[in-house]
């Protein structure tokens, strides 16, 4: 075969995508960029503030150093309170999320109405941020840790409930069938056939959510729901940046430790 | 004992798995149910304890028509039917003992089940059964640490814990290697005979069915096409059940390799299997 | 032959002392933490009628100030879109630097440090700082969400790269390809689908977070919501909450749909 014959048989250039595919890819790309540009342009942004941002930021950092360690003993109690709020909030979540998860899983729900209610609880809980939940509970219980615990629980139910419900929907159905075949009642089937299968997921998500909740509970004080956030917010408002620096370092320490603990526990149970 | 009359099962998608099957088991015998995949073997077995709801027909076990029962009565009836599954269907994360005792779930209260606090008689017979199926001493092992054959032994013990009037056995050996398959099948037959419990066994392996069962029934496309002694399984009958094929190598003329296997089992310390074979 | 008549399941903790000790510790913790929280039970007992009162005042939800509502919602959506876009672009270099198998050790530690630092602090804390630096308004919120998005996406990219198949990288390297070519030919095809999935997920997450940065004055619907609580305008609060739930729900459906397509 001569070179000319080769050239006739094969195209000269090779493209991964057909022109149509290329067009669609570019259209997506242009669309995404367009939406992003439109969004930024339409935001009511005063760009002048940007001009001296580096000065402001530099000023903040200078004021933060050196951190004021004299007040460290004052923040120990709020720090502990933060951890308590996260832990107790997670405990409340555990007690509520478990039944809701069983309602929201298609294979364990008693009926469609309860399933829909369970699903609604999960969606509503997850859509509203912990801080927004805290606003609501502060209005109900007044400022303090109780509002914080309930806010943590209200947001976490959706998170844990969804993950556990998904795990329940993925269990081995044969095992459930075998327990049903022994003549066990519905509740006993859940206890022996379903629960052992999802137990690792339940403990894993609980520990994981506890770790997230530690981080969340550091800001609950901004809306009055207890924890270190109260001191942090007041120090910021009083421009006590050296105190703020100490609190941020403390928060950083607690969050890193809790993340470490949570990862270690989860590694052990799986 | 068990009387199935005109059993029909039509699935919601319109597929008719059983076209009026009638079977009577009136003595404690092991009945092998053979037929190709999709012939309705599994549907038949599952209709009996209503894991699959029968469409029409009657299933009478010891005088009760199971198809007429409500949920609570069905649970009572299920306690009297032990079931053994192809995939063992154990609760993998629980111990062997918890799995065996789960056969008593129909009898103990929720709180006792939660506390794993079973009556003394149940615990004793669970230990006895574990020994009988060859798993003595393994009661605290988690089920997911066992081999396939061992898991099926736990499955057998769980079914027998119910002290059933009938054993429903769905492809007990399809997930096992040939040697283990034979041991398991013999164990099931031996136990059924020992306890005078009739057993309905779905099985793919025609040769194994022939050598172990007391009676064979054949299903083809949801119809009963054979019901008789294992020795009556001729090439013509098998063609009737499965379709045209050369059957000469499948049909067992003699149980010639069994002595050898029994010896091998004893050598491996599986005295129980030899015993199962003897019984 | 007689068999044992009792059996207890083997316990997770074999020593009874430790087992009961753990229970005792849990109970002690509960008492200690509840005590430490200085809970005002009287105030809480008032909470139930208060909650009832609040619910009564929430109904019917007040959608009449729809212009205010929509302005906030659209601002939140724009913040989410813009932050996701900037985040997905900036996350690529940071993610590459944070992958142990591609980046040299000093670069790796710096990149990982940035990721850990910005992930440790809650969005609201970061938002406060941006409010102090660039003033009240959506710019602070936008910057907050960008920081959160970059660190999140970069962490995912770095982990994906670390888990990718090194055989393919070696094969391309063996052809004599330069580092950028290596990225395009061996790395990008392996991580692209998950990267896009993570970006879409982040869009969905940004939508949820954009409702909260407003509480410290960083723009979006959260600012409006927080104001309604201060003014006890609970019927308007409920209208906003319903809108947020609907918005997040739609966003989640969209995100699942796109991620399904990418698979």
Coordinates of C-alpha atoms in Angstrom, one line a residue, chain C residues 75-189:
Chain C
X75 CA -28.1 36.8 46.7
X76 CA -27.5 33.4 48.5
X77 CA -27.7 31.5 45.2
X78 CA -25.3 33.9 43.5
X79 CA -22.9 33.6 46.4
X80 CA -23.1 29.8 46.2
X81 CA -22.5 29.7 42.4
X82 CA -19.7 32.2 42.4
X83 CA -18.0 30.6 45.4
X84 CA -18.2 27.1 44.0
X85 CA -16.7 28.3 40.7
X86 CA -13.8 30.2 42.2
X87 CA -13.4 27.3 44.6
X88 CA -13.2 24.6 42.0
X89 CA -10.6 26.6 40.0
X90 CA -8.4 27.5 43.0
X91 CA -8.6 24.1 44.5
X92 CA -6.8 22.4 41.6
X93 CA -3.3 23.9 42.4
X94 CA -3.8 23.5 46.1
X95 CA -5.0 19.9 45.7
X96 CA -2.0 19.0 43.5
X97 CA 0.3 20.5 46.0
X98 CA -1.4 18.5 48.8
X99 CA -0.8 15.1 47.2
X100 CA 2.1 13.3 48.8
X101 CA 2.9 11.3 45.7
X102 CA 3.2 14.3 43.4
X103 CA 4.4 17.2 45.5
X104 CA 7.8 17.6 47.2
X105 CA 7.7 17.4 51.0
X106 CA 7.9 21.1 51.9
X107 CA 5.1 22.0 49.4
X108 CA 3.0 19.1 50.6
X109 CA 3.2 20.2 54.2
X110 CA 2.4 23.9 53.4
X111 CA -0.6 22.9 51.3
X112 CA -1.9 20.4 53.9
X113 CA -1.4 23.0 56.6
X114 CA -3.5 25.5 54.7
X115 CA -6.2 22.8 54.1
X116 CA -6.3 21.8 57.8
X117 CA -6.3 25.3 59.1
X118 CA -9.2 26.5 56.9
X119 CA -11.2 23.4 57.6
X120 CA -10.8 23.6 61.3
X121 CA -12.6 26.9 61.8
X122 CA -16.3 27.0 61.3
X123 CA -17.6 29.1 58.4
X124 CA -19.1 31.6 60.8
X125 CA -15.7 32.3 62.4
X126 CA -14.1 32.8 59.0
X127 CA -17.1 35.0 58.0
X128 CA -16.6 37.3 61.0
X129 CA -13.0 37.9 60.0
X130 CA -13.9 38.7 56.5
X131 CA -16.6 41.1 57.7
X132 CA -13.9 42.8 59.8
X133 CA -11.6 43.0 56.8
X134 CA -13.9 43.9 53.9
X135 CA -17.0 45.2 55.7
X136 CA -20.5 44.0 55.9
X137 CA -22.2 42.6 52.8
X138 CA -22.0 39.7 50.3
X139 CA -18.3 40.1 49.6
X140 CA -17.4 38.8 53.0
X141 CA -19.9 35.9 52.6
X142 CA -18.5 35.2 49.1
X143 CA -14.9 35.1 50.4
X144 CA -15.9 32.8 53.3
X145 CA -17.6 30.3 51.0
X146 CA -14.6 30.4 48.7
X147 CA -12.2 29.6 51.5
X148 CA -14.5 26.7 52.6
X149 CA -14.9 25.4 49.0
X150 CA -11.2 25.6 48.2
X151 CA -10.1 23.7 51.2
X152 CA -12.9 21.1 50.8
X153 CA -12.4 20.4 47.1
X154 CA -8.6 20.6 47.5
X155 CA -8.7 17.9 50.2
X156 CA -10.7 15.6 48.0
X157 CA -8.5 16.2 45.0
X158 CA -5.4 15.5 47.1
X159 CA -6.9 12.3 48.5
X160 CA -8.0 11.1 45.1
X161 CA -4.5 11.7 43.7
X162 CA -2.9 9.8 46.5
X163 CA -5.3 6.9 45.9
X164 CA -4.9 6.8 42.2
X165 CA -3.3 4.0 40.2
X166 CA 0.5 4.8 40.1
X167 CA 1.0 2.3 37.4
X168 CA -0.6 4.6 34.9
X169 CA 1.5 7.5 36.0
X170 CA 4.7 5.4 35.6
X171 CA 3.6 4.3 32.2
X172 CA 3.1 7.9 31.0
X173 CA 6.3 8.9 32.7
X174 CA 8.1 6.1 30.9
X175 CA 7.2 7.7 27.6
X176 CA 9.3 10.7 28.6
X177 CA 6.5 13.0 29.2
X178 CA 7.1 16.2 31.2
X179 CA 5.3 17.0 34.5
X180 CA 2.5 19.0 33.0
X181 CA 1.9 16.4 30.3
X182 CA 1.9 13.8 33.1
X183 CA -0.9 15.7 34.8
X184 CA -3.0 15.9 31.7
X185 CA -2.5 12.3 30.6
X186 CA -2.2 10.2 33.7
X187 CA -3.6 12.2 36.6
X188 CA -6.5 14.2 35.1
X189 CA -8.4 11.2 33.5

